[in-house]
Amino acid sequence: MTTVPSPAQLGGRSLERVVYAEEEIRRRVEALAREITEAYGPEDELLVVGLLKGSFIFLADLVRRIELPLKVDFLVAASYGAGMVSSGEVRLLYDPEARLTGRAVVVVEDIVDSGTTLNRILPLLAARGPKSLELCALLHKRRVRLDPEPRWVGFEAPAEFLVGYGLDHREELRHLPYIASL
Ligand code: PRP
């Protein structure tokens, strides 16, 4: 299936190219959900924590394919402001309400770029005593090494500015059903 960008969604911007089409994303998300389903059991009390806002579409598609009992919660961290380059500063705007202690926690992130967000967030979550703490990132640019690295990665992302499927440019273009470079 070819993804044809709808000019009406782009608000006058032009895309460089579609990097991951809808169908390719769907297949990859299904595979990730299968692997997560196989990695845990009902006794793990799986808690899936989505990092907002970027992960909202990926998270919604992923959890609907995980065949286990689970809870969903969110964490809001913002690092980029309005620019296209990371400011290196991460602000926590919302903290998960759900208990993390004793549960298997999977943090869902749309993209790992400079690693700043995760380096800051993961220690905070680890301090709450989860049974396990893993990371599932749809995209990883491999600019940095993370400790720990995500257990699940959807795609090795190119060093381009990516938008769509949750990823924004100045808070817009998150609603594109595919991932494109700007
Ligand atoms: C973006 C993206 C990741 C993070 C990755 O979030 O969604 O969370 O940056 O970059 P890093 O690895 O350099 O930290 P942003 O802070 O723009 O907020 P958003 O999720 O609301 O778009």
Short mmCIF file of N, CA and C and ligand atoms in Angstrom, two decimals:
data_model
loop_
_atom_site.label_atom_id
_atom_site.label_comp_id
_atom_site.label_asym_id
_atom_site.label_seq_id
_atom_site.Cartn_x
_atom_site.Cartn_y
_atom_site.Cartn_z
N MET A 1 0.84 -1.20 0.00
CA MET A 1 0.00 0.00 0.00
C MET A 1 0.88 1.25 0.00
N THR A 2 0.62 2.17 -0.90
CA THR A 2 1.38 3.41 -0.93
C THR A 2 0.64 4.46 -0.13
N THR A 3 1.40 5.22 0.64
CA THR A 3 0.78 6.31 1.39
C THR A 3 0.86 7.57 0.55
N VAL A 4 -0.28 8.14 0.27
CA VAL A 4 -0.29 9.40 -0.47
C VAL A 4 -0.58 10.52 0.51
N PRO A 5 0.41 11.41 0.76
CA PRO A 5 0.18 12.49 1.70
C PRO A 5 -0.98 13.38 1.25
N SER A 6 -1.83 13.74 2.20
CA SER A 6 -2.94 14.62 1.89
C SER A 6 -2.48 16.06 2.10
N PRO A 7 -2.45 16.88 1.04
CA PRO A 7 -1.98 18.27 1.18
C PRO A 7 -2.77 19.02 2.26
N ALA A 8 -4.05 18.66 2.43
CA ALA A 8 -4.88 19.37 3.41
C ALA A 8 -4.36 19.18 4.83
N GLN A 9 -3.69 18.05 5.09
CA GLN A 9 -3.17 17.81 6.44
C GLN A 9 -1.87 18.56 6.69
N LEU A 10 -1.22 19.00 5.64
CA LEU A 10 0.15 19.52 5.78
C LEU A 10 0.21 21.02 6.04
N GLY A 11 -0.89 21.69 5.92
CA GLY A 11 -0.95 23.13 6.20
C GLY A 11 0.10 23.93 5.44
N GLY A 12 0.31 23.60 4.18
CA GLY A 12 1.23 24.38 3.36
C GLY A 12 2.67 23.90 3.41
N ARG A 13 3.00 22.95 4.29
CA ARG A 13 4.38 22.45 4.34
C ARG A 13 4.57 21.43 3.23
N SER A 14 5.83 21.19 2.87
CA SER A 14 6.06 20.08 1.95
C SER A 14 6.97 19.07 2.62
N LEU A 15 6.67 17.82 2.37
CA LEU A 15 7.44 16.73 2.97
C LEU A 15 8.60 16.38 2.06
N GLU A 16 9.70 15.94 2.67
CA GLU A 16 10.84 15.48 1.89
C GLU A 16 10.49 14.10 1.29
N ARG A 17 10.05 13.18 2.16
CA ARG A 17 9.65 11.85 1.69
C ARG A 17 8.91 11.13 2.81
N VAL A 18 8.10 10.16 2.44
CA VAL A 18 7.48 9.30 3.43
C VAL A 18 8.51 8.24 3.81
N VAL A 19 8.86 8.17 5.08
CA VAL A 19 9.91 7.25 5.52
C VAL A 19 9.31 5.89 5.89
N TYR A 20 8.21 5.91 6.64
CA TYR A 20 7.51 4.66 6.98
C TYR A 20 6.04 4.83 6.66
N ALA A 21 5.55 4.03 5.74
CA ALA A 21 4.16 4.11 5.33
C ALA A 21 3.27 3.42 6.38
N GLU A 22 1.98 3.72 6.31
CA GLU A 22 1.02 3.18 7.29
C GLU A 22 1.11 1.67 7.45
N GLU A 23 1.15 0.99 6.34
CA GLU A 23 1.13 -0.47 6.36
C GLU A 23 2.39 -1.04 7.01
N GLU A 24 3.52 -0.41 6.73
CA GLU A 24 4.79 -0.85 7.31
C GLU A 24 4.78 -0.65 8.83
N ILE A 25 4.24 0.49 9.25
CA ILE A 25 4.15 0.77 10.69
C ILE A 25 3.21 -0.25 11.35
N ARG A 26 2.07 -0.50 10.72
CA ARG A 26 1.10 -1.44 11.29
C ARG A 26 1.72 -2.82 11.51
N ARG A 27 2.45 -3.28 10.50
CA ARG A 27 3.07 -4.61 10.61
C ARG A 27 4.11 -4.64 11.72
N ARG A 28 4.89 -3.59 11.83
CA ARG A 28 5.96 -3.55 12.84
C ARG A 28 5.37 -3.46 14.25
N VAL A 29 4.32 -2.65 14.39
CA VAL A 29 3.68 -2.50 15.71
C VAL A 29 3.07 -3.83 16.15
N GLU A 30 2.47 -4.54 15.21
CA GLU A 30 1.91 -5.87 15.51
C GLU A 30 2.99 -6.81 16.01
N ALA A 31 4.15 -6.78 15.36
CA ALA A 31 5.25 -7.67 15.75
C ALA A 31 5.76 -7.30 17.14
N LEU A 32 5.86 -6.02 17.43
CA LEU A 32 6.31 -5.58 18.76
C LEU A 32 5.32 -6.05 19.82
N ALA A 33 4.04 -5.90 19.54
CA ALA A 33 3.01 -6.31 20.50
C ALA A 33 3.07 -7.81 20.76
N ARG A 34 3.36 -8.57 19.72
CA ARG A 34 3.49 -10.02 19.88
C ARG A 34 4.66 -10.35 20.81
N GLU A 35 5.79 -9.65 20.59
CA GLU A 35 6.96 -9.91 21.43
C GLU A 35 6.70 -9.53 22.88
N ILE A 36 6.01 -8.44 23.10
CA ILE A 36 5.69 -8.01 24.47
C ILE A 36 4.73 -9.02 25.11
N THR A 37 3.76 -9.48 24.35
CA THR A 37 2.82 -10.49 24.86
C THR A 37 3.57 -11.74 25.32
N GLU A 38 4.58 -12.13 24.53
CA GLU A 38 5.33 -13.35 24.87
C GLU A 38 6.27 -13.16 26.05
N ALA A 39 6.65 -11.89 26.32
CA ALA A 39 7.65 -11.63 27.35
C ALA A 39 7.07 -11.62 28.77
N TYR A 40 5.77 -11.49 28.89
CA TYR A 40 5.16 -11.35 30.21
C TYR A 40 4.02 -12.33 30.40
N GLY A 41 3.61 -12.46 31.66
CA GLY A 41 2.43 -13.27 31.98
C GLY A 41 1.48 -12.43 32.81
N PRO A 42 0.27 -12.97 33.08
CA PRO A 42 -0.72 -12.22 33.85
C PRO A 42 -0.21 -11.84 35.24
N GLU A 43 0.69 -12.66 35.82
CA GLU A 43 1.21 -12.40 37.16
C GLU A 43 2.12 -11.16 37.19
N ASP A 44 2.54 -10.67 36.02
CA ASP A 44 3.45 -9.52 35.99
C ASP A 44 2.75 -8.18 36.20
N GLU A 45 1.43 -8.19 36.18
CA GLU A 45 0.67 -6.93 36.35
C GLU A 45 1.24 -5.82 35.48
N LEU A 46 1.29 -6.12 34.19
CA LEU A 46 1.91 -5.20 33.22
C LEU A 46 1.31 -3.79 33.28
N LEU A 47 2.22 -2.83 33.35
CA LEU A 47 1.81 -1.41 33.30
C LEU A 47 2.54 -0.77 32.13
N VAL A 48 1.79 -0.26 31.17
CA VAL A 48 2.37 0.39 30.00
C VAL A 48 2.29 1.90 30.21
N VAL A 49 3.46 2.54 30.24
CA VAL A 49 3.50 3.98 30.50
C VAL A 49 3.91 4.71 29.22
N GLY A 50 3.01 5.48 28.68
CA GLY A 50 3.29 6.23 27.45
C GLY A 50 3.86 7.59 27.78
N LEU A 51 4.92 7.95 27.10
CA LEU A 51 5.51 9.29 27.25
C LEU A 51 4.82 10.23 26.30
N LEU A 52 4.05 11.14 26.84
CA LEU A 52 3.31 12.08 26.00
C LEU A 52 4.18 13.27 25.62
N LYS A 53 3.84 13.98 24.58
CA LYS A 53 2.68 13.64 23.79
C LYS A 53 3.01 12.69 22.63
N GLY A 54 4.26 12.64 22.26
CA GLY A 54 4.66 11.95 21.02
C GLY A 54 4.19 10.52 20.87
N SER A 55 4.02 9.79 22.00
CA SER A 55 3.75 8.35 21.90
C SER A 55 2.27 8.01 21.76
N PHE A 56 1.38 9.01 21.72
CA PHE A 56 -0.04 8.68 21.89
C PHE A 56 -0.61 7.76 20.81
N ILE A 57 -0.19 7.91 19.59
CA ILE A 57 -0.75 7.06 18.53
C ILE A 57 -0.10 5.67 18.58
N PHE A 58 1.21 5.63 18.73
CA PHE A 58 1.93 4.37 18.84
C PHE A 58 1.40 3.55 20.02
N LEU A 59 1.24 4.21 21.17
CA LEU A 59 0.75 3.53 22.36
C LEU A 59 -0.64 2.94 22.12
N ALA A 60 -1.51 3.73 21.50
CA ALA A 60 -2.89 3.29 21.26
C ALA A 60 -2.90 2.06 20.35
N ASP A 61 -2.07 2.07 19.32
CA ASP A 61 -2.02 0.92 18.41
C ASP A 61 -1.37 -0.28 19.08
N LEU A 62 -0.32 -0.03 19.86
CA LEU A 62 0.42 -1.13 20.48
C LEU A 62 -0.43 -1.86 21.53
N VAL A 63 -1.03 -1.13 22.46
CA VAL A 63 -1.75 -1.82 23.55
C VAL A 63 -2.94 -2.61 23.03
N ARG A 64 -3.51 -2.17 21.93
CA ARG A 64 -4.66 -2.91 21.39
C ARG A 64 -4.27 -4.26 20.81
N ARG A 65 -2.96 -4.47 20.64
CA ARG A 65 -2.48 -5.75 20.12
C ARG A 65 -1.82 -6.61 21.17
N ILE A 66 -1.70 -6.11 22.40
CA ILE A 66 -1.06 -6.90 23.46
C ILE A 66 -2.12 -7.78 24.11
N GLU A 67 -1.89 -9.09 24.07
CA GLU A 67 -2.89 -10.02 24.57
C GLU A 67 -2.57 -10.44 25.99
N LEU A 68 -2.66 -9.49 26.90
CA LEU A 68 -2.41 -9.70 28.33
C LEU A 68 -3.26 -8.70 29.10
N PRO A 69 -3.57 -8.99 30.38
CA PRO A 69 -4.19 -7.94 31.17
C PRO A 69 -3.14 -6.84 31.40
N LEU A 70 -3.53 -5.61 31.31
CA LEU A 70 -2.56 -4.52 31.54
C LEU A 70 -3.27 -3.24 31.94
N LYS A 71 -2.49 -2.32 32.50
CA LYS A 71 -2.99 -0.98 32.76
C LYS A 71 -2.17 0.00 31.93
N VAL A 72 -2.79 1.12 31.61
CA VAL A 72 -2.10 2.16 30.84
C VAL A 72 -2.03 3.42 31.68
N ASP A 73 -0.87 4.03 31.71
CA ASP A 73 -0.76 5.34 32.34
C ASP A 73 0.16 6.20 31.48
N PHE A 74 0.33 7.43 31.89
CA PHE A 74 1.09 8.36 31.06
C PHE A 74 2.09 9.14 31.89
N LEU A 75 3.03 9.68 31.17
CA LEU A 75 4.02 10.55 31.78
C LEU A 75 4.22 11.67 30.77
N VAL A 76 4.23 12.88 31.23
CA VAL A 76 4.43 13.99 30.31
C VAL A 76 5.78 14.63 30.58
N ALA A 77 6.63 14.59 29.59
CA ALA A 77 7.93 15.26 29.68
C ALA A 77 8.10 16.04 28.40
N ALA A 78 8.62 17.21 28.50
CA ALA A 78 8.83 18.01 27.29
C ALA A 78 10.27 18.48 27.27
N SER A 79 10.93 18.34 26.12
CA SER A 79 12.33 18.78 26.06
C SER A 79 12.62 19.73 24.93
N TYR A 80 11.82 19.70 23.87
CA TYR A 80 12.25 20.42 22.67
C TYR A 80 11.79 21.86 22.54
N GLY A 81 10.73 22.23 23.25
CA GLY A 81 10.16 23.54 23.00
C GLY A 81 9.72 23.63 21.55
N ALA A 82 9.90 24.78 20.92
CA ALA A 82 9.39 24.94 19.57
C ALA A 82 10.45 24.67 18.50
N GLY A 83 11.68 24.40 18.90
CA GLY A 83 12.76 24.28 17.92
C GLY A 83 12.87 22.89 17.33
N MET A 84 13.83 22.70 16.47
CA MET A 84 14.02 21.39 15.84
C MET A 84 15.21 20.67 16.47
N VAL A 85 15.90 21.31 17.41
CA VAL A 85 17.06 20.71 18.06
C VAL A 85 16.78 20.62 19.55
N SER A 86 17.18 19.50 20.18
CA SER A 86 16.90 19.31 21.59
C SER A 86 17.56 20.41 22.43
N SER A 87 16.80 20.94 23.40
CA SER A 87 17.35 21.97 24.27
C SER A 87 18.15 21.34 25.41
N GLY A 88 18.04 20.00 25.55
CA GLY A 88 18.78 19.32 26.61
C GLY A 88 18.11 19.44 27.96
N GLU A 89 16.99 20.13 28.01
CA GLU A 89 16.29 20.36 29.27
C GLU A 89 14.99 19.56 29.23
N VAL A 90 14.71 18.80 30.29
CA VAL A 90 13.49 18.01 30.32
C VAL A 90 12.62 18.46 31.47
N ARG A 91 11.37 18.77 31.19
CA ARG A 91 10.44 19.16 32.25
C ARG A 91 9.40 18.07 32.44
N LEU A 92 9.14 17.69 33.70
CA LEU A 92 8.10 16.71 34.00
C LEU A 92 6.81 17.47 34.28
N LEU A 93 5.81 17.23 33.45
CA LEU A 93 4.56 17.98 33.61
C LEU A 93 3.45 17.11 34.19
N TYR A 94 3.59 15.80 34.09
CA TYR A 94 2.60 14.87 34.65
C TYR A 94 3.31 13.57 35.00
N ASP A 95 2.94 13.03 36.13
CA ASP A 95 3.56 11.85 36.70
C ASP A 95 2.52 10.73 36.73
N PRO A 96 2.89 9.46 36.41
CA PRO A 96 1.86 8.42 36.43
C PRO A 96 1.23 8.27 37.82
N GLU A 97 -0.09 8.05 37.83
CA GLU A 97 -0.80 7.84 39.09
C GLU A 97 -0.67 6.39 39.53
N ALA A 98 -0.54 5.50 38.56
CA ALA A 98 -0.56 4.07 38.87
C ALA A 98 0.64 3.67 39.73
N ARG A 99 0.41 2.66 40.58
CA ARG A 99 1.49 2.08 41.38
C ARG A 99 2.48 1.40 40.44
N LEU A 100 3.78 1.64 40.65
CA LEU A 100 4.81 0.97 39.84
C LEU A 100 5.44 -0.19 40.61
N THR A 101 5.44 -0.08 41.92
CA THR A 101 6.10 -1.07 42.78
C THR A 101 5.59 -2.49 42.49
N GLY A 102 6.53 -3.38 42.23
CA GLY A 102 6.20 -4.79 42.04
C GLY A 102 5.59 -5.14 40.69
N ARG A 103 5.43 -4.17 39.81
CA ARG A 103 4.82 -4.46 38.52
C ARG A 103 5.86 -4.46 37.41
N ALA A 104 5.54 -5.16 36.31
CA ALA A 104 6.39 -5.07 35.12
C ALA A 104 5.98 -3.80 34.37
N VAL A 105 6.92 -2.89 34.23
CA VAL A 105 6.62 -1.60 33.59
C VAL A 105 7.30 -1.54 32.22
N VAL A 106 6.53 -1.18 31.22
CA VAL A 106 7.09 -0.94 29.89
C VAL A 106 6.83 0.53 29.54
N VAL A 107 7.90 1.28 29.34
CA VAL A 107 7.78 2.68 28.95
C VAL A 107 7.75 2.75 27.43
N VAL A 108 6.75 3.43 26.91
CA VAL A 108 6.60 3.53 25.45
C VAL A 108 6.94 4.95 25.00
N GLU A 109 7.89 5.00 24.08
CA GLU A 109 8.40 6.28 23.59
C GLU A 109 8.30 6.28 22.07
N ASP A 110 8.02 7.42 21.47
CA ASP A 110 7.94 7.46 20.01
C ASP A 110 9.33 7.43 19.38
N ILE A 111 10.25 8.26 19.91
CA ILE A 111 11.57 8.32 19.28
C ILE A 111 12.65 8.59 20.31
N VAL A 112 13.78 7.90 20.17
CA VAL A 112 14.96 8.21 20.95
C VAL A 112 15.89 9.00 20.04
N ASP A 113 16.18 10.25 20.44
CA ASP A 113 17.01 11.11 19.60
C ASP A 113 18.32 11.36 20.34
N SER A 114 18.38 12.39 21.19
CA SER A 114 19.60 12.63 21.96
C SER A 114 19.66 11.76 23.21
N GLY A 115 18.53 11.12 23.56
CA GLY A 115 18.48 10.29 24.75
C GLY A 115 18.23 11.07 26.04
N THR A 116 18.16 12.39 25.94
CA THR A 116 18.00 13.24 27.12
C THR A 116 16.75 12.88 27.92
N THR A 117 15.63 12.71 27.22
CA THR A 117 14.36 12.45 27.90
C THR A 117 14.45 11.16 28.71
N LEU A 118 14.89 10.10 28.08
CA LEU A 118 14.91 8.81 28.77
C LEU A 118 15.96 8.76 29.87
N ASN A 119 17.10 9.36 29.63
CA ASN A 119 18.14 9.37 30.67
C ASN A 119 17.64 10.05 31.93
N ARG A 120 16.74 10.99 31.75
CA ARG A 120 16.22 11.72 32.88
C ARG A 120 15.04 10.98 33.54
N ILE A 121 14.20 10.37 32.73
CA ILE A 121 12.96 9.76 33.21
C ILE A 121 13.17 8.37 33.82
N LEU A 122 14.00 7.55 33.17
CA LEU A 122 14.12 6.15 33.61
C LEU A 122 14.59 6.01 35.06
N PRO A 123 15.59 6.78 35.52
CA PRO A 123 15.98 6.66 36.93
C PRO A 123 14.84 7.02 37.90
N LEU A 124 14.01 7.98 37.51
CA LEU A 124 12.89 8.37 38.37
C LEU A 124 11.92 7.20 38.53
N LEU A 125 11.67 6.50 37.43
CA LEU A 125 10.74 5.37 37.47
C LEU A 125 11.37 4.17 38.18
N ALA A 126 12.66 3.95 37.94
CA ALA A 126 13.36 2.81 38.57
C ALA A 126 13.34 2.94 40.09
N ALA A 127 13.38 4.18 40.57
CA ALA A 127 13.41 4.42 42.02
C ALA A 127 12.11 4.00 42.70
N ARG A 128 11.06 3.75 41.92
CA ARG A 128 9.77 3.36 42.50
C ARG A 128 9.60 1.86 42.67
N GLY A 129 10.67 1.11 42.42
CA GLY A 129 10.67 -0.31 42.72
C GLY A 129 9.81 -1.19 41.83
N PRO A 130 9.81 -0.96 40.50
CA PRO A 130 9.06 -1.89 39.64
C PRO A 130 9.74 -3.26 39.65
N LYS A 131 8.97 -4.29 39.35
CA LYS A 131 9.52 -5.65 39.25
C LYS A 131 10.51 -5.69 38.08
N SER A 132 10.18 -5.02 37.01
CA SER A 132 11.09 -4.86 35.87
C SER A 132 10.73 -3.55 35.19
N LEU A 133 11.71 -3.01 34.47
CA LEU A 133 11.49 -1.74 33.77
C LEU A 133 12.12 -1.86 32.39
N GLU A 134 11.28 -1.85 31.36
CA GLU A 134 11.77 -2.00 30.00
C GLU A 134 11.26 -0.84 29.16
N LEU A 135 11.91 -0.69 28.03
CA LEU A 135 11.58 0.42 27.15
C LEU A 135 11.23 -0.09 25.76
N CYS A 136 10.17 0.45 25.22
CA CYS A 136 9.78 0.12 23.85
C CYS A 136 9.72 1.43 23.06
N ALA A 137 10.64 1.60 22.12
CA ALA A 137 10.69 2.83 21.32
C ALA A 137 10.35 2.50 19.88
N LEU A 138 9.47 3.26 19.30
CA LEU A 138 9.13 3.01 17.89
C LEU A 138 10.32 3.31 16.99
N LEU A 139 11.01 4.42 17.29
CA LEU A 139 12.14 4.85 16.46
C LEU A 139 13.36 5.09 17.33
N HIS A 140 14.53 4.74 16.81
CA HIS A 140 15.77 4.98 17.55
C HIS A 140 16.79 5.52 16.55
N LYS A 141 17.31 6.70 16.84
CA LYS A 141 18.27 7.29 15.88
C LYS A 141 19.70 6.80 16.10
N ARG A 142 19.94 6.10 17.24
CA ARG A 142 21.28 5.56 17.56
C ARG A 142 22.36 6.65 17.54
N ARG A 143 21.98 7.84 17.98
CA ARG A 143 22.98 8.91 18.10
C ARG A 143 23.79 8.72 19.36
N VAL A 144 23.17 8.08 20.34
CA VAL A 144 23.81 7.89 21.65
C VAL A 144 23.56 6.46 22.10
N ARG A 145 24.34 6.03 23.09
CA ARG A 145 24.05 4.75 23.73
C ARG A 145 23.26 5.05 24.99
N LEU A 146 22.21 4.29 25.19
CA LEU A 146 21.41 4.46 26.40
C LEU A 146 21.75 3.32 27.36
N ASP A 147 21.60 3.59 28.64
CA ASP A 147 21.82 2.54 29.63
C ASP A 147 20.61 2.49 30.57
N PRO A 148 19.70 1.52 30.39
CA PRO A 148 19.75 0.43 29.43
C PRO A 148 19.24 0.87 28.05
N GLU A 149 19.64 0.10 27.01
CA GLU A 149 19.07 0.31 25.68
C GLU A 149 17.63 -0.20 25.68
N PRO A 150 16.77 0.34 24.82
CA PRO A 150 15.41 -0.18 24.74
C PRO A 150 15.40 -1.66 24.39
N ARG A 151 14.56 -2.43 25.08
CA ARG A 151 14.46 -3.86 24.76
C ARG A 151 13.77 -4.05 23.41
N TRP A 152 12.81 -3.16 23.10
CA TRP A 152 12.11 -3.26 21.82
C TRP A 152 12.26 -1.97 21.04
N VAL A 153 12.67 -2.09 19.77
CA VAL A 153 12.78 -0.92 18.89
C VAL A 153 12.03 -1.24 17.59
N GLY A 154 11.20 -0.32 17.16
CA GLY A 154 10.45 -0.53 15.93
C GLY A 154 11.32 -0.39 14.70
N PHE A 155 11.96 0.76 14.57
CA PHE A 155 12.78 1.04 13.39
C PHE A 155 14.04 1.80 13.79
N GLU A 156 15.13 1.51 13.07
CA GLU A 156 16.36 2.31 13.19
C GLU A 156 16.11 3.55 12.33
N ALA A 157 15.99 4.70 12.98
CA ALA A 157 15.54 5.88 12.25
C ALA A 157 16.69 6.63 11.60
N PRO A 158 16.47 7.19 10.42
CA PRO A 158 17.50 8.00 9.77
C PRO A 158 17.68 9.33 10.49
N ALA A 159 18.82 9.96 10.27
CA ALA A 159 19.12 11.25 10.92
C ALA A 159 18.41 12.39 10.19
N GLU A 160 17.10 12.32 10.18
CA GLU A 160 16.30 13.36 9.53
C GLU A 160 15.26 13.83 10.52
N PHE A 161 14.66 14.99 10.28
CA PHE A 161 13.61 15.48 11.18
C PHE A 161 12.30 14.79 10.78
N LEU A 162 11.81 13.95 11.68
CA LEU A 162 10.65 13.12 11.35
C LEU A 162 9.37 13.66 11.96
N VAL A 163 8.30 13.54 11.20
CA VAL A 163 6.98 13.99 11.68
C VAL A 163 5.94 12.93 11.35
N GLY A 164 4.81 13.03 12.06
CA GLY A 164 3.69 12.12 11.80
C GLY A 164 3.64 10.97 12.77
N TYR A 165 2.50 10.30 12.83
CA TYR A 165 2.27 9.16 13.73
C TYR A 165 2.66 9.53 15.17
N GLY A 166 2.32 10.76 15.55
CA GLY A 166 2.60 11.25 16.91
C GLY A 166 3.72 12.26 16.98
N LEU A 167 4.64 12.21 16.02
CA LEU A 167 5.79 13.14 16.05
C LEU A 167 5.40 14.49 15.45
N ASP A 168 5.85 15.55 16.09
CA ASP A 168 5.38 16.87 15.68
C ASP A 168 6.48 17.75 15.10
N HIS A 169 6.02 18.79 14.41
CA HIS A 169 6.86 19.95 14.14
C HIS A 169 6.07 21.14 14.65
N ARG A 170 6.59 21.81 15.68
CA ARG A 170 5.88 22.92 16.33
C ARG A 170 4.46 22.53 16.69
N GLU A 171 4.32 21.32 17.27
CA GLU A 171 3.04 20.79 17.75
C GLU A 171 2.07 20.41 16.63
N GLU A 172 2.47 20.56 15.39
CA GLU A 172 1.58 20.16 14.30
C GLU A 172 2.11 18.90 13.62
N LEU A 173 1.31 18.35 12.75
CA LEU A 173 1.63 17.17 11.93
C LEU A 173 1.64 15.85 12.70
N ARG A 174 1.26 15.86 13.99
CA ARG A 174 1.21 14.61 14.75
C ARG A 174 0.17 13.66 14.15
N HIS A 175 -0.83 14.21 13.47
CA HIS A 175 -1.96 13.40 13.01
C HIS A 175 -1.74 12.72 11.67
N LEU A 176 -0.57 12.90 11.06
CA LEU A 176 -0.31 12.18 9.81
C LEU A 176 -0.26 10.69 10.12
N PRO A 177 -0.93 9.86 9.33
CA PRO A 177 -0.96 8.42 9.65
C PRO A 177 0.32 7.67 9.26
N TYR A 178 1.28 8.37 8.68
CA TYR A 178 2.56 7.76 8.29
C TYR A 178 3.67 8.61 8.93
N ILE A 179 4.93 8.18 8.78
CA ILE A 179 6.06 8.96 9.29
C ILE A 179 6.84 9.49 8.09
N ALA A 180 7.07 10.80 8.10
CA ALA A 180 7.74 11.43 6.96
C ALA A 180 8.87 12.33 7.46
N SER A 181 9.78 12.69 6.54
CA SER A 181 10.80 13.66 6.93
C SER A 181 10.44 15.01 6.33
N LEU A 182 10.84 16.03 7.05
CA LEU A 182 10.39 17.39 6.70
C LEU A 182 11.50 18.11 5.94
C1 PRP B 1 10.34 14.35 21.69
C2 PRP B 1 10.00 12.90 21.43
C3 PRP B 1 10.74 12.17 22.52
C4 PRP B 1 11.95 13.04 22.76
C5 PRP B 1 13.13 12.40 22.11
O1 PRP B 1 9.50 14.80 22.69
O2 PRP B 1 8.60 12.69 21.52
O3 PRP B 1 9.98 12.10 23.71
O4 PRP B 1 11.69 14.31 22.15
O5 PRP B 1 14.24 13.24 22.12
P1 PRP B 1 15.52 13.04 23.05
O6 PRP B 1 15.94 11.59 22.92
O7 PRP B 1 16.48 13.99 22.42
O8 PRP B 1 15.15 13.40 24.45
P2 PRP B 1 9.22 16.33 23.01
O9 PRP B 1 10.01 16.72 24.20
O10 PRP B 1 9.36 17.13 21.76
O11 PRP B 1 7.71 16.29 23.46
P3 PRP B 1 6.44 15.64 22.73
O12 PRP B 1 6.49 14.17 23.01
O13 PRP B 1 5.31 16.33 23.40
O14 PRP B 1 6.54 15.95 21.26
#
